[in-house]
XYZ file of C-alpha atoms in Angstrom:
702
model
C 10.436 144.404 -16.481
C 11.281 141.798 -19.098
C 12.752 142.208 -22.612
C 10.193 143.546 -24.930
C 7.452 142.129 -22.507
C 6.214 139.479 -25.052
C 5.085 136.162 -24.085
C 2.330 133.487 -25.007
C -0.005 131.711 -22.923
C 0.569 128.039 -23.640
C -2.419 125.849 -24.792
C -1.617 123.134 -22.159
C -2.963 125.469 -19.477
C -5.832 123.958 -17.720
C -8.075 123.937 -14.456
C -8.033 121.259 -12.056
C -11.657 119.958 -11.649
C -11.271 118.824 -7.917
C -9.093 121.429 -6.505
C -10.390 124.362 -8.606
C -6.861 125.593 -9.274
C -6.063 126.839 -12.834
C -2.470 125.959 -13.747
C -1.226 128.501 -16.314
C 1.935 128.034 -18.295
C 3.680 131.081 -20.064
C 6.546 130.974 -22.432
C 8.668 134.014 -22.967
C 9.143 135.588 -26.475
C 11.989 137.838 -27.726
C 12.369 139.303 -31.242
C 9.451 136.902 -32.287
C 11.294 133.622 -31.133
C 10.584 131.672 -28.026
C 13.108 131.618 -25.230
C 13.161 127.785 -24.838
C 13.869 127.957 -21.126
C 11.812 130.998 -20.330
C 8.833 129.809 -18.471
C 6.378 131.047 -15.953
C 3.777 128.836 -14.261
C 0.936 130.412 -12.252
C -1.511 128.518 -9.900
C -4.480 130.621 -9.648
C -7.909 129.923 -7.760
C -10.721 132.609 -7.548
C -8.657 135.189 -9.162
C -5.900 134.910 -6.477
C -2.457 133.635 -7.285
C -1.582 130.918 -4.886
C 2.025 130.390 -6.108
C 4.125 130.586 -9.111
C 7.479 129.732 -10.771
C 9.534 132.056 -12.990
C 12.536 131.456 -15.218
C 12.080 134.306 -17.596
C 15.140 136.073 -18.919
C 15.384 139.376 -17.001
C 18.695 140.940 -18.474
C 19.237 143.441 -21.221
C 18.651 142.117 -24.673
C 21.119 144.763 -26.107
C 23.997 143.284 -24.308
C 22.923 139.582 -24.150
C 22.408 138.555 -27.665
C 25.719 136.982 -28.188
C 27.313 136.434 -31.636
C 29.319 133.495 -30.226
C 27.827 131.493 -27.367
C 29.453 132.130 -23.989
C 28.461 128.680 -22.734
C 28.893 125.476 -24.629
C 30.554 122.084 -24.427
C 34.145 123.258 -24.671
C 33.494 125.840 -21.782
C 32.157 122.950 -19.755
C 35.197 120.860 -20.304
C 37.505 123.498 -19.455
C 36.054 123.805 -16.000
C 38.420 122.782 -13.067
C 35.426 120.611 -11.658
C 35.015 118.657 -14.923
C 36.703 115.255 -14.841
C 39.085 114.837 -17.818
C 37.372 111.518 -18.300
C 33.811 113.056 -18.795
C 32.465 111.402 -21.874
C 31.404 114.960 -23.172
C 35.122 115.982 -23.447
C 38.289 114.247 -24.694
C 37.903 112.728 -28.108
C 34.410 114.039 -28.554
C 35.422 117.581 -28.262
C 38.430 117.126 -30.560
C 36.047 115.703 -33.153
C 33.819 118.670 -32.945
C 36.832 120.977 -33.304
C 37.899 119.103 -36.432
C 34.529 119.439 -37.844
C 34.708 123.175 -37.534
C 37.911 123.393 -39.743
C 35.933 121.605 -42.692
C 33.173 124.389 -43.180
C 32.657 127.993 -43.654
C 30.298 128.413 -40.551
C 28.823 131.701 -41.840
C 27.127 129.815 -44.629
C 24.913 127.954 -42.103
C 23.330 130.600 -40.032
C 20.081 130.348 -41.882
C 20.143 126.630 -42.304
C 20.033 123.884 -39.506
C 22.054 121.531 -41.811
C 25.543 121.703 -40.175
C 24.118 121.936 -36.657
C 22.119 118.466 -37.393
C 25.338 116.885 -38.878
C 27.512 118.034 -36.128
C 25.221 116.823 -33.308
C 24.523 113.444 -35.050
C 28.341 112.988 -35.131
C 28.679 112.847 -31.498
C 25.117 111.504 -30.518
C 24.690 108.593 -32.890
C 26.068 105.258 -31.708
C 27.564 104.568 -35.272
C 28.120 107.944 -36.928
C 29.974 106.202 -39.844
C 26.657 104.807 -40.845
C 24.676 108.104 -41.005
C 25.589 109.618 -44.502
C 27.415 108.809 -47.491
C 28.589 112.416 -47.635
C 27.620 115.646 -46.192
C 26.212 116.653 -49.671
C 23.486 113.981 -49.289
C 21.774 115.911 -46.465
C 18.694 118.077 -47.255
C 16.721 120.614 -45.530
C 12.935 121.112 -46.140
C 10.954 124.055 -44.654
C 7.568 123.096 -43.103
C 4.293 124.982 -42.549
C 3.612 126.398 -38.773
C 2.396 123.759 -36.499
C 3.637 125.611 -33.310
C 1.903 124.207 -30.184
C 2.280 127.437 -28.454
C -0.185 129.180 -30.579
C 0.080 132.548 -32.539
C 2.843 134.958 -31.374
C 5.989 133.167 -31.901
C 7.956 132.496 -35.155
C 7.647 128.906 -35.794
C 9.817 128.348 -38.786
C 10.093 124.533 -38.548
C 12.591 122.589 -40.668
C 13.183 119.141 -41.613
C 16.823 117.675 -42.008
C 16.638 114.616 -44.300
C 19.235 112.205 -45.665
C 20.454 110.313 -42.663
C 20.720 106.563 -42.979
C 21.068 103.991 -40.329
C 17.366 104.155 -39.385
C 17.580 107.554 -38.308
C 14.411 109.630 -38.382
C 14.156 113.146 -39.849
C 15.339 115.935 -37.697
C 13.187 118.705 -36.587
C 14.722 122.140 -36.315
C 13.668 125.497 -35.104
C 15.334 128.777 -34.148
C 15.179 129.665 -30.514
C 16.938 131.468 -27.710
C 18.270 129.616 -24.764
C 19.621 131.146 -21.631
C 23.271 130.449 -20.565
C 25.391 131.490 -17.458
C 27.519 134.564 -17.897
C 30.311 135.963 -15.659
C 29.455 137.189 -12.019
C 26.258 135.173 -12.003
C 24.837 136.897 -15.033
C 22.713 135.375 -17.677
C 22.807 135.613 -21.339
C 20.597 134.864 -24.420
C 22.155 132.673 -27.086
C 20.455 132.088 -30.457
C 20.287 128.369 -31.039
C 18.833 125.793 -33.345
C 16.577 123.468 -31.365
C 16.886 119.969 -32.681
C 14.479 117.030 -32.118
C 16.507 113.989 -32.844
C 14.797 110.568 -32.259
C 17.239 107.734 -32.028
C 16.524 104.096 -31.172
C 17.545 104.404 -27.359
C 17.391 108.155 -26.994
C 15.007 110.992 -27.931
C 17.096 114.418 -27.783
C 16.241 118.069 -27.598
C 19.673 119.562 -28.508
C 20.422 123.206 -28.592
C 23.243 124.033 -31.007
C 24.648 127.534 -31.593
C 23.217 129.194 -34.803
C 26.433 131.367 -35.111
C 28.738 128.438 -34.658
C 26.964 125.120 -35.410
C 30.092 123.153 -33.893
C 29.319 124.294 -30.464
C 26.608 122.415 -28.441
C 25.074 124.533 -25.899
C 22.516 122.153 -24.157
C 21.084 118.666 -24.632
C 18.033 117.181 -22.966
C 17.177 113.470 -23.306
C 13.483 112.570 -22.909
C 14.487 108.908 -22.211
C 15.238 108.177 -18.596
C 17.014 104.800 -17.643
C 17.040 102.534 -14.670
C 20.607 101.441 -14.263
C 21.653 98.111 -13.653
C 23.554 97.227 -10.548
C 27.189 97.271 -10.569
C 27.296 98.273 -14.284
C 26.142 100.909 -16.530
C 22.983 99.110 -17.496
C 23.747 99.426 -21.338
C 24.625 96.976 -23.917
C 27.731 94.962 -24.199
C 28.860 92.881 -27.121
C 28.924 89.762 -25.084
C 25.479 90.144 -23.619
C 23.916 90.773 -27.026
C 25.677 87.729 -28.447
C 24.498 85.455 -25.539
C 20.981 87.007 -25.749
C 20.646 86.178 -29.571
C 21.835 82.543 -28.579
C 19.145 82.161 -25.956
C 16.541 83.456 -28.443
C 17.387 80.600 -30.780
C 17.687 78.073 -27.973
C 14.365 78.240 -26.357
C 12.114 79.813 -28.967
C 10.456 76.445 -29.724
C 9.798 75.303 -26.051
C 6.846 75.816 -24.067
C 6.424 76.035 -20.147
C 4.322 73.820 -18.223
C 0.598 74.816 -18.818
C -0.262 75.911 -15.116
C -2.609 78.769 -15.514
C -5.235 80.606 -13.455
C -8.422 78.756 -14.491
C -8.921 77.472 -10.896
C -7.459 80.292 -9.170
C -9.591 83.045 -9.247
C -9.260 86.371 -7.071
C -11.999 86.256 -4.385
C -12.985 89.833 -5.107
C -13.405 89.477 -8.797
C -16.493 91.630 -10.203
C -18.817 90.155 -12.577
C -17.652 90.197 -16.174
C -19.184 92.907 -18.591
C -18.979 93.349 -22.190
C -15.804 95.548 -22.018
C -14.091 93.769 -19.270
C -11.306 91.375 -19.651
C -10.088 88.359 -17.502
C -6.110 88.555 -16.886
C -4.321 85.904 -15.173
C -1.717 87.919 -13.263
C -0.052 88.816 -10.165
C -2.751 91.226 -9.015
C -2.261 94.997 -8.341
C -0.192 95.360 -5.216
C 1.674 92.058 -5.517
C 5.332 93.206 -6.561
C 6.696 89.974 -8.066
C 6.548 86.254 -8.377
C 7.849 85.506 -4.835
C 5.483 87.981 -3.309
C 2.230 86.252 -4.241
C 0.209 83.861 -6.549
C -1.345 84.630 -9.739
C -5.066 85.057 -9.891
C -7.762 85.582 -12.572
C -8.578 89.331 -12.436
C -11.728 90.715 -14.046
C -11.168 94.520 -14.878
C -11.567 97.238 -15.332
C -13.828 97.767 -12.320
C -14.100 101.610 -12.585
C -15.468 103.062 -15.653
C -14.727 106.574 -14.983
C -10.990 106.210 -16.020
C -11.633 103.929 -18.854
C -15.409 104.312 -20.305
C -14.740 101.969 -23.274
C -12.836 99.349 -21.115
C -9.296 98.325 -21.807
C -9.452 97.156 -25.445
C -11.719 99.361 -27.347
C -10.959 102.711 -29.297
C -12.908 104.733 -31.636
C -11.828 104.097 -35.290
C -10.426 107.707 -35.760
C -8.035 107.035 -32.819
C -7.140 103.375 -33.788
C -3.283 103.056 -32.879
C -2.869 100.030 -35.214
C -5.191 101.029 -38.048
C -6.609 97.663 -38.819
C -9.872 98.821 -40.272
C -9.070 101.970 -42.173
C -12.551 101.995 -43.940
C -14.499 102.418 -40.752
C -16.604 105.408 -40.378
C -15.854 108.155 -37.658
C -17.425 107.238 -34.371
C -17.225 103.416 -34.969
C -15.601 101.465 -32.045
C -12.733 99.148 -32.886
C -12.702 96.271 -30.128
C -9.304 94.483 -30.034
C -8.848 90.999 -28.563
C -5.123 91.379 -28.085
C -3.140 93.701 -25.667
C -4.267 96.936 -27.608
C -6.492 99.591 -26.177
C -7.107 103.260 -25.388
C -4.544 103.512 -22.499
C -1.794 100.982 -23.375
C -0.286 98.927 -26.113
C 1.801 96.015 -25.101
C 3.893 93.650 -27.097
C 7.186 91.631 -27.275
C 10.259 93.309 -28.770
C 12.460 90.471 -29.424
C 13.819 92.177 -32.394
C 15.013 95.143 -30.285
C 13.982 97.787 -32.796
C 11.703 100.590 -32.928
C 8.807 98.833 -34.445
C 5.955 97.947 -32.333
C 2.813 97.979 -34.435
C 3.619 94.525 -36.015
C 5.095 92.858 -32.944
C 3.548 89.734 -31.263
C 0.870 90.106 -28.861
C -1.283 87.500 -27.010
C -5.024 87.098 -28.173
C -7.659 86.710 -25.572
C -10.269 85.748 -28.008
C -13.829 87.214 -28.034
C -14.293 86.634 -24.271
C -10.842 88.676 -23.582
C -9.493 85.688 -21.474
C -5.801 86.327 -21.147
C -4.683 83.193 -19.171
C -1.128 82.066 -20.275
C 1.206 79.766 -18.540
C 4.221 80.953 -16.664
C 6.112 77.919 -15.610
C 9.093 79.480 -13.982
C 7.858 79.254 -10.377
C 9.972 76.933 -8.425
C 6.885 75.084 -7.308
C 6.331 74.012 -10.958
C 8.118 70.849 -12.410
C 11.004 71.878 -14.809
C 11.000 75.421 -13.776
C 14.765 75.686 -13.832
C 14.760 75.209 -17.575
C 12.039 77.767 -18.385
C 13.342 80.709 -20.037
C 11.524 84.112 -20.579
C 10.607 83.947 -24.057
C 8.694 80.743 -23.289
C 6.065 82.782 -21.072
C 6.187 85.900 -23.146
C 2.375 86.041 -23.437
C 2.075 85.965 -19.627
C 4.532 88.868 -19.414
C 2.684 90.887 -21.992
C -0.494 90.259 -20.340
C 0.988 91.429 -16.824
C 2.351 94.574 -18.423
C -0.728 95.367 -20.199
C -2.721 94.835 -16.843
C -0.441 96.869 -14.634
C -0.177 99.832 -17.144
C -3.980 100.023 -17.304
C -4.555 99.702 -13.617
C -1.877 102.411 -13.185
C -3.682 104.625 -15.778
C -6.929 104.062 -14.101
C -5.544 104.683 -10.559
C -3.717 108.039 -11.504
C -6.925 109.199 -13.298
C -8.806 109.079 -10.092
C -6.141 111.201 -8.454
C -6.341 113.900 -11.142
C -3.868 112.762 -13.841
C -6.578 113.092 -16.487
C -6.897 114.338 -20.061
C -6.585 118.020 -19.464
C -3.359 117.526 -17.368
C -1.817 115.435 -20.255
C -2.406 111.720 -19.368
C -1.686 109.029 -21.994
C -4.858 108.084 -24.029
C -5.722 107.296 -27.707
C -9.179 108.932 -27.240
C -9.824 111.934 -24.854
C -13.583 111.611 -24.832
C -14.036 115.243 -25.814
C -12.462 116.391 -22.609
C -9.678 118.496 -24.303
C -5.868 118.349 -24.464
C -3.821 116.349 -27.039
C -4.669 112.706 -27.697
C -3.333 109.774 -29.653
C -0.682 108.910 -27.032
C -1.225 105.589 -25.370
C 1.684 104.365 -23.780
C 3.734 101.661 -25.922
C 5.043 98.915 -23.556
C 7.725 96.429 -24.671
C 8.094 93.165 -23.086
C 11.581 91.360 -23.203
C 13.309 93.967 -25.293
C 16.421 92.446 -26.675
C 18.674 95.651 -26.755
C 20.005 94.811 -23.285
C 19.887 93.288 -19.934
C 19.251 94.396 -16.509
C 17.517 97.723 -17.382
C 14.135 99.492 -18.376
C 13.579 102.990 -19.730
C 10.672 105.347 -20.238
C 10.379 108.028 -22.960
C 8.141 110.892 -22.284
C 7.509 113.295 -25.265
C 4.839 116.093 -25.091
C 1.183 115.427 -24.798
C -0.174 113.960 -28.038
C 2.913 111.694 -28.541
C 3.204 108.142 -27.483
C 5.028 107.452 -24.294
C 7.514 104.419 -24.634
C 8.407 102.008 -22.158
C 10.996 99.186 -22.669
C 11.177 96.340 -20.170
C 14.299 94.038 -20.366
C 15.315 90.704 -19.076
C 17.623 90.561 -15.980
C 20.674 87.959 -16.085
C 21.392 88.111 -12.155
C 19.793 84.803 -11.640
C 19.281 81.319 -13.273
C 17.088 81.046 -15.100
C 17.087 84.760 -16.057
C 14.308 86.875 -14.746
C 11.860 88.992 -16.675
C 12.044 92.644 -15.463
C 8.410 93.088 -16.646
C 7.325 90.881 -13.903
C 8.742 93.129 -11.314
C 5.961 95.601 -10.661
C 8.225 97.968 -8.816
C 10.358 98.541 -11.748
C 7.449 98.736 -14.262
C 5.683 101.196 -11.987
C 8.863 103.170 -11.488
C 9.118 103.582 -15.351
C 5.521 104.515 -15.875
C 5.664 107.005 -13.151
C 8.219 109.127 -15.279
C 5.293 109.740 -17.505
C 3.273 111.137 -14.614
C 5.958 113.493 -13.246
C 7.252 114.647 -16.559
C 3.807 115.685 -17.869
C 2.504 117.180 -14.669
C 5.689 119.267 -14.047
C 5.852 122.531 -16.055
C 2.774 121.535 -18.139
C 2.163 118.548 -20.516
C 3.622 120.197 -23.648
C 7.038 120.855 -22.038
C 9.065 117.511 -21.443
C 12.154 119.426 -20.409
C 11.200 120.185 -16.614
C 12.762 117.274 -14.805
C 16.187 117.266 -16.478
C 18.613 119.416 -14.328
C 20.370 118.650 -11.184
C 18.045 117.942 -8.288
C 14.970 118.041 -10.703
C 16.155 115.034 -12.670
C 16.796 113.065 -9.416
C 13.332 113.874 -7.984
C 12.047 112.415 -11.263
C 13.642 109.211 -10.111
C 12.635 109.646 -6.442
C 8.878 109.991 -7.322
C 9.032 106.811 -9.406
C 10.701 104.860 -6.430
C 8.348 106.263 -3.778
C 4.957 105.550 -5.745
C 6.332 101.914 -6.629
C 6.711 101.415 -2.937
C 3.587 102.954 -2.057
C 1.569 100.691 -4.285
C 3.096 97.460 -2.744
C 2.735 98.919 0.863
C 0.331 97.083 3.415
C -1.095 98.044 6.508
C 1.748 96.195 8.346
C 4.756 98.396 8.131
C 7.697 97.084 6.141
C 10.975 98.330 4.728
C 10.966 98.028 0.984
C 13.871 97.672 -1.412
C 13.589 98.515 -5.367
C 14.220 95.887 -8.028
C 15.116 93.092 -5.364
C 13.449 90.279 -7.245
C 14.630 91.092 -10.860
C 18.159 91.785 -9.684
C 18.285 88.589 -7.421
C 19.560 90.684 -4.486
C 17.603 91.010 -1.148
C 18.584 94.793 -0.754
C 17.526 95.774 -4.214
C 19.452 98.189 -6.768
C 19.587 101.233 -4.300
C 21.921 102.124 -1.433
C 19.379 101.184 1.084
C 15.815 99.897 1.461
C 13.152 102.711 2.050
C 12.654 102.735 5.822
C 11.579 105.066 8.610
C 14.531 103.683 10.504
C 17.744 105.928 10.318
C 19.726 102.797 11.048
C 18.571 100.942 8.086
C 18.093 104.200 5.815
C 20.350 107.211 7.007
C 19.624 109.307 4.105
C 19.548 112.965 4.668
C 19.245 115.890 2.226
C 23.019 116.739 2.807
C 23.758 113.316 1.090
C 23.573 115.348 -1.991
C 27.221 116.968 -1.236
C 28.650 113.483 -1.787
C 30.333 112.588 -5.006
C 28.453 109.209 -5.140
C 25.113 110.996 -4.855
C 25.610 113.236 -7.912
C 23.949 110.730 -10.345
C 20.292 111.170 -10.773
C 19.177 107.776 -9.334
C 21.107 108.497 -6.159
C 19.590 111.980 -5.771
C 16.338 110.169 -6.322
C 16.973 107.743 -3.510
C 17.248 110.694 -1.014
C 14.084 112.256 -2.169
C 12.170 108.919 -2.257
C 13.391 108.191 1.426
C 12.129 111.818 2.389
C 8.840 111.086 0.908
C 8.533 107.769 2.419
C 9.125 109.352 5.806
C 6.328 111.966 5.154
C 3.885 109.343 3.976
C 4.221 107.333 7.136
C 3.831 110.316 9.294
C 0.528 111.056 7.527
C -0.401 107.433 7.986
C 0.427 107.741 11.619
C -2.049 110.676 11.854
C -4.853 109.354 9.300
C -4.530 105.660 9.196
C -3.977 103.332 6.288
C -6.284 102.451 3.266
C -6.037 98.856 2.254
C -6.427 99.960 -1.391
C -5.374 103.024 -3.291
C -8.459 102.669 -5.321
C -11.758 104.021 -3.865
C -14.220 101.328 -2.514
C -17.017 103.930 -2.137
C -16.932 107.800 -2.163
C -18.149 107.724 1.467
C -15.428 105.369 3.032
C -12.640 106.676 0.803
C -13.108 110.566 0.836
C -14.156 113.168 3.296
C -15.249 116.615 1.813
C -13.545 119.942 2.973
C -15.127 123.215 2.518
C -12.840 125.740 0.877
C -12.664 129.467 1.810
C -14.825 130.060 -1.369
C -17.455 127.777 -0.108
C -16.949 124.921 -2.429
C -16.238 121.387 -1.341
C -13.055 119.560 -2.208
C -12.660 115.747 -2.062
C -9.979 114.849 0.215
C -8.754 111.170 0.639
C -9.211 110.067 4.267
C -6.210 107.908 4.800
C -2.478 108.782 5.116
C -1.207 106.785 2.169
C -4.027 108.028 -0.273
C -3.726 111.633 0.987
C 0.063 111.518 0.313
C -0.457 110.282 -3.319
C -2.993 113.022 -3.697
C -0.664 115.678 -2.424
C 2.173 114.342 -4.642
C 0.111 114.529 -7.720
C -1.196 118.130 -6.771
C 2.313 119.228 -5.937
C 3.545 118.057 -9.284
C 1.015 120.255 -10.810
C 1.988 123.404 -8.809
C 5.745 123.102 -8.778
C 7.917 125.076 -11.286
C 9.895 123.716 -14.248
C 13.013 122.031 -12.980
C 12.324 122.323 -9.091
C 14.844 121.997 -6.378
C 13.855 119.862 -3.277
C 12.953 122.881 -1.456
C 10.609 123.862 -4.140
C 8.859 120.510 -4.389
C 8.770 120.280 -0.634
C 6.953 123.772 -0.609
C 4.543 122.485 -3.480
C 3.359 119.585 -1.365
C 2.820 121.653 1.773
C 0.969 124.185 -0.569
C -1.080 121.277 -2.019
C -2.164 120.385 1.528
C -3.095 124.107 2.104
C -5.335 124.265 -0.863
C -6.706 120.682 -0.228
C -7.333 120.467 3.575
C -6.876 124.201 4.473
C -3.526 123.305 5.721
C -4.616 120.885 8.492
C -1.378 118.755 8.061
C 1.089 121.482 7.806
C 2.924 120.802 10.931
C 3.019 117.070 10.435
C 4.542 117.658 6.870
C 7.173 120.087 8.113
C 8.028 117.952 11.131
C 8.557 114.867 8.696
C 10.422 116.852 6.035
C 12.705 118.426 8.728
C 13.533 114.886 10.220
C 15.503 114.284 7.039
C 17.319 117.448 6.739
C 14.714 119.375 4.719
C 13.368 121.875 7.311
C 13.031 125.531 7.021
C 16.633 126.395 7.525
C 17.726 123.883 4.801
C 19.937 125.559 2.291
C 21.038 124.892 -1.252
C 24.172 126.807 -2.462
C 26.911 126.616 -5.169
C 27.475 123.167 -6.433
C 31.201 123.561 -6.054
C 31.093 123.851 -2.253
C 28.454 121.911 -0.143
C 25.488 122.009 -2.624
C 23.052 120.946 0.191
C 22.904 121.878 3.871
C 20.712 120.014 6.421
C 18.064 122.031 8.202
C 15.931 120.585 11.021
C 13.856 123.574 11.849
C 10.089 123.871 11.638
C 7.932 127.030 11.433
C 7.417 128.852 14.712
C 3.633 127.902 14.819
C 4.749 124.294 14.687
C 6.921 124.161 17.647
């Protein structure tokens, strides 16, 4: 039924060890070229297809391979619904049109040179610094390294010659689907460009036949915006930041560490365990608790070598290049198999040579903070003075989160972030790079998620909403929010496709999952309403419209809020999804109780075993909050690329069916329906009422 019936099974397909479900990812191929957005995901157990998603092109190739793209930037800008102030239009569009008059476009259909030049002219923050002349740009053909395997043309080109710190641009011919008239879909031949800039990592699709026409752009970087601003740089802020760097770089905070403040549940230290003076896991920020000396990791399943050791062949820094394969490199700084943390006061792309605290041979990371109001002189302590404490905190939280998610199924085969995968499959060499006190801005944070095998990158910024300024890296909610983008992006649509949470509701849900998990981590058995970013932003209500609450007076969010103009931005969409998840989670807690820790204390206390229809036993978390986290992870694995709210809802309910034989079906439906996502909820044209509330549940739940 599909054009020439061609496809490839992607190499990131895998079988989930606990659920027994195989997640198969398929990419469509037409005329030997992949259809970049032609995906099928299949969820199979015991030979039965449990669910699937499908975005294959289904039209006729004969009438759909257009010589000129029917959808591109100019078409978007001409639509009545597009604001004349849209940054994609106006001067940018005129600039592209001017470029089109300078070149014979027919000369560049077999070369990505002009496509790369055109895109950089509108994407780079300072295009005048890029090239001395167009003639200085070069292309180079590369041998096939296609991650999809055999069966697709993998002509891969490099475009070189850009200056201004820009990396070489990778280019490949692909097809991309675009909307046609009367709801039809067309295929357009495009150059897919991978463009890595300092603050963005783009996958751009530029017409092969007319390289001045931009068809689509995806950014692998997601930002958490600042309150009442765009969360980006300003000349004044950068100038002030530089002055602060010079002003307090030589000062030291009062030396108040953790030496006499040891966590009561600390385990006995082992050779690969470190001691970290931190706000322990579950304490959201400096106002929510005291620092203690934590001895971790406590569970070797997720981190067999501990947090500071890597095999020599997977060493991210490369300090001992002469070591034989199999030798273990033991770091005494914040470098390890799961995360690599350092300061980034230069604000650049470099991380290998940036400063890190050293815990010595005993791995004791106990560094002063000094900015607590209980400490003398705290009001004069600025973030750079306690940078070692911050880097330690980032390293600790990132590793704790890695270990937690591993126990819930975000492991090697599903695409987690590790330098070494211990022979368990999938791509490796991609520990998360976490930057403390990044100087490129204030009141922000970001996470960049490339495909499996490439480092995730997290940048944490200082916030200037209080005096002294506060370090966003010490607000665990913000950090876990950012790290969760890596989870949701790698699991949705497969770990080799980072484009599956980038459109409409899908992009918003990426933000929503991040808020929800950050809230879940800090939740206690005593119910509370929770804001996001309240400490960093120095505002009681945080940086969202409402705190997360089951009380509709405090948080009235419904699915239909997505109709509103002020809820079209991804973080606002995410607020609605996170609130719905928070309500669902609390319904499960009402039914199953609350676990004081998301980490298993013992298998018998934490899990129960449910017999599947095939007779196999599946581990199921006993309590409502832990069960919800498991359903979130399993649902992400099963949902289609770029899901809607309703598809993500269905994936969670289906995850409960495969995990518990559906014992929570009616609880889940009731909770979703209470916020407008019932069986009769509707999503229609974005031009008129994009989301309509539905409060109905299935007949067998009434």
